[in-house]
mmCIF file of C-alpha atoms in Angstrom:
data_model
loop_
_atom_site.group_PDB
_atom_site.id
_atom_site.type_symbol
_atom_site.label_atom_id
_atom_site.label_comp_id
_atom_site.label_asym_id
_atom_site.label_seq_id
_atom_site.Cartn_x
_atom_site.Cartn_y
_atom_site.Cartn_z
ATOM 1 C CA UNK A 1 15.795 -1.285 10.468
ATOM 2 C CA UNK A 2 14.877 2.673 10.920
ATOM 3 C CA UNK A 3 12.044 2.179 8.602
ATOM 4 C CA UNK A 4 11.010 -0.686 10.693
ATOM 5 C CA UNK A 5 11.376 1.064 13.977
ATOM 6 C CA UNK A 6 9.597 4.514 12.583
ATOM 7 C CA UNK A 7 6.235 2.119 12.046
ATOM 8 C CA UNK A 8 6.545 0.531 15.469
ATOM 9 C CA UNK A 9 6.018 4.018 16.628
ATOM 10 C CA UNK A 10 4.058 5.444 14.402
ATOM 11 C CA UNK A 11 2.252 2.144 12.312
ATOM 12 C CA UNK A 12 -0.044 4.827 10.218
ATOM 13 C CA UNK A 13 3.437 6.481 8.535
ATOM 14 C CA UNK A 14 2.878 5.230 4.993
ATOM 15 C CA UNK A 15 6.193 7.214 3.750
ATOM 16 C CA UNK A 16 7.914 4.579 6.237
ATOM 17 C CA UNK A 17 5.652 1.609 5.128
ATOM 18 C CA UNK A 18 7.072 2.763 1.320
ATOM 19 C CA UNK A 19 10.300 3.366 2.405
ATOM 20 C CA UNK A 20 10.662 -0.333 3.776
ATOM 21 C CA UNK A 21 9.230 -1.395 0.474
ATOM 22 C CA UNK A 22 12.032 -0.134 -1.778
ATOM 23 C CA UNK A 23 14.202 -1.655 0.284
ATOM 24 C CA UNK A 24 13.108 -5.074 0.490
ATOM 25 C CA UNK A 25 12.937 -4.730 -3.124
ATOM 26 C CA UNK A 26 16.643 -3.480 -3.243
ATOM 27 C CA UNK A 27 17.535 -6.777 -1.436
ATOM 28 C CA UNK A 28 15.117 -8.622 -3.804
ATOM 29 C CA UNK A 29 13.017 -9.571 -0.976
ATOM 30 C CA UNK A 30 10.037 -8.331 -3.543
ATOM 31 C CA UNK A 31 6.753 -10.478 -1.672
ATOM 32 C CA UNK A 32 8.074 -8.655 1.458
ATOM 33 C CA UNK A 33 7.954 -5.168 -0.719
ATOM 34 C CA UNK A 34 4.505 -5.717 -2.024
ATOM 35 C CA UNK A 35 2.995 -5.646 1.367
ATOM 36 C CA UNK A 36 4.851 -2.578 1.925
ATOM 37 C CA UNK A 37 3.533 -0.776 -0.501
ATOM 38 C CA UNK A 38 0.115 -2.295 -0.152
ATOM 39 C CA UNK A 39 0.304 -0.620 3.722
ATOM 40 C CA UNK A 40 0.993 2.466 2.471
ATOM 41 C CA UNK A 41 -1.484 2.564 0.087
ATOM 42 C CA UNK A 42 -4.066 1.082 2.430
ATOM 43 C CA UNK A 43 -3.310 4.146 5.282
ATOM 44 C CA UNK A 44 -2.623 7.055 1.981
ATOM 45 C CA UNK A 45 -4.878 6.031 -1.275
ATOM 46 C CA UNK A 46 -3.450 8.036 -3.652
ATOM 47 C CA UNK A 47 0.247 7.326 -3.092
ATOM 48 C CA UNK A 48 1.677 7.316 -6.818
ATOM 49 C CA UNK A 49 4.790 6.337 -6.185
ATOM 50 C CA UNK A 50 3.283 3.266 -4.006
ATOM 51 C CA UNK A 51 1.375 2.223 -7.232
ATOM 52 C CA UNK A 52 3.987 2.539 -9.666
ATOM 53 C CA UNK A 53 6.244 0.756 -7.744
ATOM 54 C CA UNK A 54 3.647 -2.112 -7.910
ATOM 55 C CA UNK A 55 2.838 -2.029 -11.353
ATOM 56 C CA UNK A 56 7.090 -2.542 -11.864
ATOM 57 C CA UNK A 57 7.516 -5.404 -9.277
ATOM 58 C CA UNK A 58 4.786 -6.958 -11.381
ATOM 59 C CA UNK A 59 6.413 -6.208 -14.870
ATOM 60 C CA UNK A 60 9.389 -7.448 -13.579
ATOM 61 C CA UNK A 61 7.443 -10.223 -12.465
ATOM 62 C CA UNK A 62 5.987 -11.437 -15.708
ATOM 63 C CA UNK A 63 2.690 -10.833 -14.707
ATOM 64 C CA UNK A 64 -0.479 -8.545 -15.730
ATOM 65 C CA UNK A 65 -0.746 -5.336 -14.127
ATOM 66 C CA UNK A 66 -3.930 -6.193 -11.248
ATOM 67 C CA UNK A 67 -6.710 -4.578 -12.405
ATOM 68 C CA UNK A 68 -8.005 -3.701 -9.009
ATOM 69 C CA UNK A 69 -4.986 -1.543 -8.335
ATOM 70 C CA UNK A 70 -4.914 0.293 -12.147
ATOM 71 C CA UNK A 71 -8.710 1.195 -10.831
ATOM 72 C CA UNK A 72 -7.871 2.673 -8.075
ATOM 73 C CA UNK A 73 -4.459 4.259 -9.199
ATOM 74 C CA UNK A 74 -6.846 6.020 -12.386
ATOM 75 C CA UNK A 75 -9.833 7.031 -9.406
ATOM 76 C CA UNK A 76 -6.651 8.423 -6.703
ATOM 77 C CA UNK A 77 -3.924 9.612 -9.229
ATOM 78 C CA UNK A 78 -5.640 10.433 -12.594
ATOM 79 C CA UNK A 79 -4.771 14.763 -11.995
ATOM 80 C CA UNK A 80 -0.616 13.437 -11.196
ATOM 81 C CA UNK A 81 0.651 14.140 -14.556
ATOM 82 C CA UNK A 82 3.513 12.537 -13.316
ATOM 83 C CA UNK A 83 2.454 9.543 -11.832
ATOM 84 C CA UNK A 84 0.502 9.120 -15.196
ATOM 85 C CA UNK A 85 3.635 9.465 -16.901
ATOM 86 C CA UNK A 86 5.117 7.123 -15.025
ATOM 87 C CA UNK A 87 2.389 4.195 -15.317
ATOM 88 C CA UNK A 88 2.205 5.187 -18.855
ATOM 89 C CA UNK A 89 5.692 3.972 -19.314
ATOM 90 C CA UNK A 90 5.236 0.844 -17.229
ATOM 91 C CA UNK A 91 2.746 -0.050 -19.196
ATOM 92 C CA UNK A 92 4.834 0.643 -22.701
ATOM 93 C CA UNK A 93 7.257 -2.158 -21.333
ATOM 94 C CA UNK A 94 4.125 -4.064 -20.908
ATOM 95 C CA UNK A 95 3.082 -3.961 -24.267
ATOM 96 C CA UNK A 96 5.913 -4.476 -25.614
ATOM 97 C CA UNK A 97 6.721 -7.322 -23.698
ATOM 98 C CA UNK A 98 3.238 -8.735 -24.475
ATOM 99 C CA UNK A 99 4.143 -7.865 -28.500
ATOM 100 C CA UNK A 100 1.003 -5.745 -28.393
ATOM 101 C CA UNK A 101 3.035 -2.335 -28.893
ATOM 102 C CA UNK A 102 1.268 -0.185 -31.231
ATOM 103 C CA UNK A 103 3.932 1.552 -34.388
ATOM 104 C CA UNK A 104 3.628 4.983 -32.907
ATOM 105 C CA UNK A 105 3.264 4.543 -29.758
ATOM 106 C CA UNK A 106 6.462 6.862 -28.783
ATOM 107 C CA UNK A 107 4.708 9.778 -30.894
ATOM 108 C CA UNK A 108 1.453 9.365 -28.821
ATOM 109 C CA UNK A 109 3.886 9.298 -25.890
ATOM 110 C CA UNK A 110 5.473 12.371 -26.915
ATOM 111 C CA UNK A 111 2.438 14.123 -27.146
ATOM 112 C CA UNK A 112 0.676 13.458 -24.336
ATOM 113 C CA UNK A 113 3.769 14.503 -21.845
ATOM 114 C CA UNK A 114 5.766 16.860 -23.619
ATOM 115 C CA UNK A 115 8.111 19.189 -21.782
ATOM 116 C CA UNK A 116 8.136 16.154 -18.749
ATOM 117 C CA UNK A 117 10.755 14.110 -18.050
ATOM 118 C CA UNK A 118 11.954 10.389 -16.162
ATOM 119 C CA UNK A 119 14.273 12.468 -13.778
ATOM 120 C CA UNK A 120 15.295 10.816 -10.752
ATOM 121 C CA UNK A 121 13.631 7.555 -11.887
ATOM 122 C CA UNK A 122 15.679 4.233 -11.266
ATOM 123 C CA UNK A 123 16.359 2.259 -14.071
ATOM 124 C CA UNK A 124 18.248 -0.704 -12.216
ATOM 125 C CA UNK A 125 15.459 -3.162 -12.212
ATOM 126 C CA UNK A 126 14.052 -2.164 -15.255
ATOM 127 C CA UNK A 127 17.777 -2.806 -16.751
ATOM 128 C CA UNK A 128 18.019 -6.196 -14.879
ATOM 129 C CA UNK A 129 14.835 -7.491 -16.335
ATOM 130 C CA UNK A 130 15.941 -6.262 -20.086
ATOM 131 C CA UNK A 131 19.055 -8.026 -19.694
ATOM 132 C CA UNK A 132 17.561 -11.283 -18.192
ATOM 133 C CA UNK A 133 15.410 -11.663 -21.630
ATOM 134 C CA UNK A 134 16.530 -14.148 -23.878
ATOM 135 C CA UNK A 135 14.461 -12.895 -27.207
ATOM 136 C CA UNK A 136 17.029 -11.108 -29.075
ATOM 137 C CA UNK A 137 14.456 -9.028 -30.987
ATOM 138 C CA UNK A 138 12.034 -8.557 -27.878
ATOM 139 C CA UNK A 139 15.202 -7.643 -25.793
ATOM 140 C CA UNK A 140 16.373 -4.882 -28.734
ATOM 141 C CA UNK A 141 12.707 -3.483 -28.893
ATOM 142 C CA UNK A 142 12.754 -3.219 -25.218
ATOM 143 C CA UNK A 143 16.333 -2.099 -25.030
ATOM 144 C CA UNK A 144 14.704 0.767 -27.890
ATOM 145 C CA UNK A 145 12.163 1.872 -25.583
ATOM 146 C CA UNK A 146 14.437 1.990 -22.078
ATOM 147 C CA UNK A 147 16.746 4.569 -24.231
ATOM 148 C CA UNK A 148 13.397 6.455 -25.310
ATOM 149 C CA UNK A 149 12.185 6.535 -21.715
ATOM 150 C CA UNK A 150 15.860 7.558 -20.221
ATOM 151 C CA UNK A 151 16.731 10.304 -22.863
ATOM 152 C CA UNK A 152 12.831 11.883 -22.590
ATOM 153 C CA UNK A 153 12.692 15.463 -22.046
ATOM 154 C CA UNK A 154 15.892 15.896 -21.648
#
């Protein structure tokens, strides 16, 4: 209701626009949390945590990450370390869901952001989905990775 009120006064506030996103996705209202997020990308382009939340609602969601937005997440938030970090681990889930994980891919992980870590990051959804699987073995291998993601850098 704030969130909604803050954009009736000010409708170019894309903190409020994302704000209102994470909570229609909190009440699992998630088609009325896309267009959030997709209004405050369209008024701030290189709002990472607008894209990531995306790329979840649509892992989440069964479905492929939209190319469109991974092009203009790489040409707005390629210098985030960060943000990279955190699409990079979207996108692990992904794989793994899709059974196209490569062996080592937590070493390349590792690597790439060492000394970083998941702080802060909420896990609820991500859990909810895990635990909604039915695969035993894809759940386990995803179950694998959450603990991989949660205990990184720490």
């Amino acid at each position: 209701h704030h969130y909604q009120e803050a954009i009736s006064i000010e409708p170019n506030f894309p903190e409020a626009h994302y704000s209102l996103g994470t909570v229609y996705s909190s009440l699992g209202r998630k088609d009325e949390s896309i267009k959030s997020y997709e209004k405050a990308l369209e008024i701030k382009p290189d709002y990472d945590k607008a894209y990531n939340n995306l790329f979840e609602l649509q892992l989440i969601r069964e479905q492929d990450f939209d190319k469109d937005l991974i092009k203009k997440f790489k040409e707005h938030c390629s210098n985030n370390k960060t943000a990279m970090m955190e699409c990079a681990m979207l996108n692990a889930f992904k794989t793994i869901n899709d059974n196209k994980q490569e062996n080592n891919w937590q070493d390349t992980f590792s690597e790439t952001y060492q000394s970083m870590s998941f702080d802060g990051w909420p896990w609820r959804e991500i859990e909810d989905w895990i635990e909604a699987k039915t695969d035993k073995k894809q759940k386990q291998t995803l179950n694998d990775a959450l603990e991989f993601f949660k205990a990184f850098g720490e």
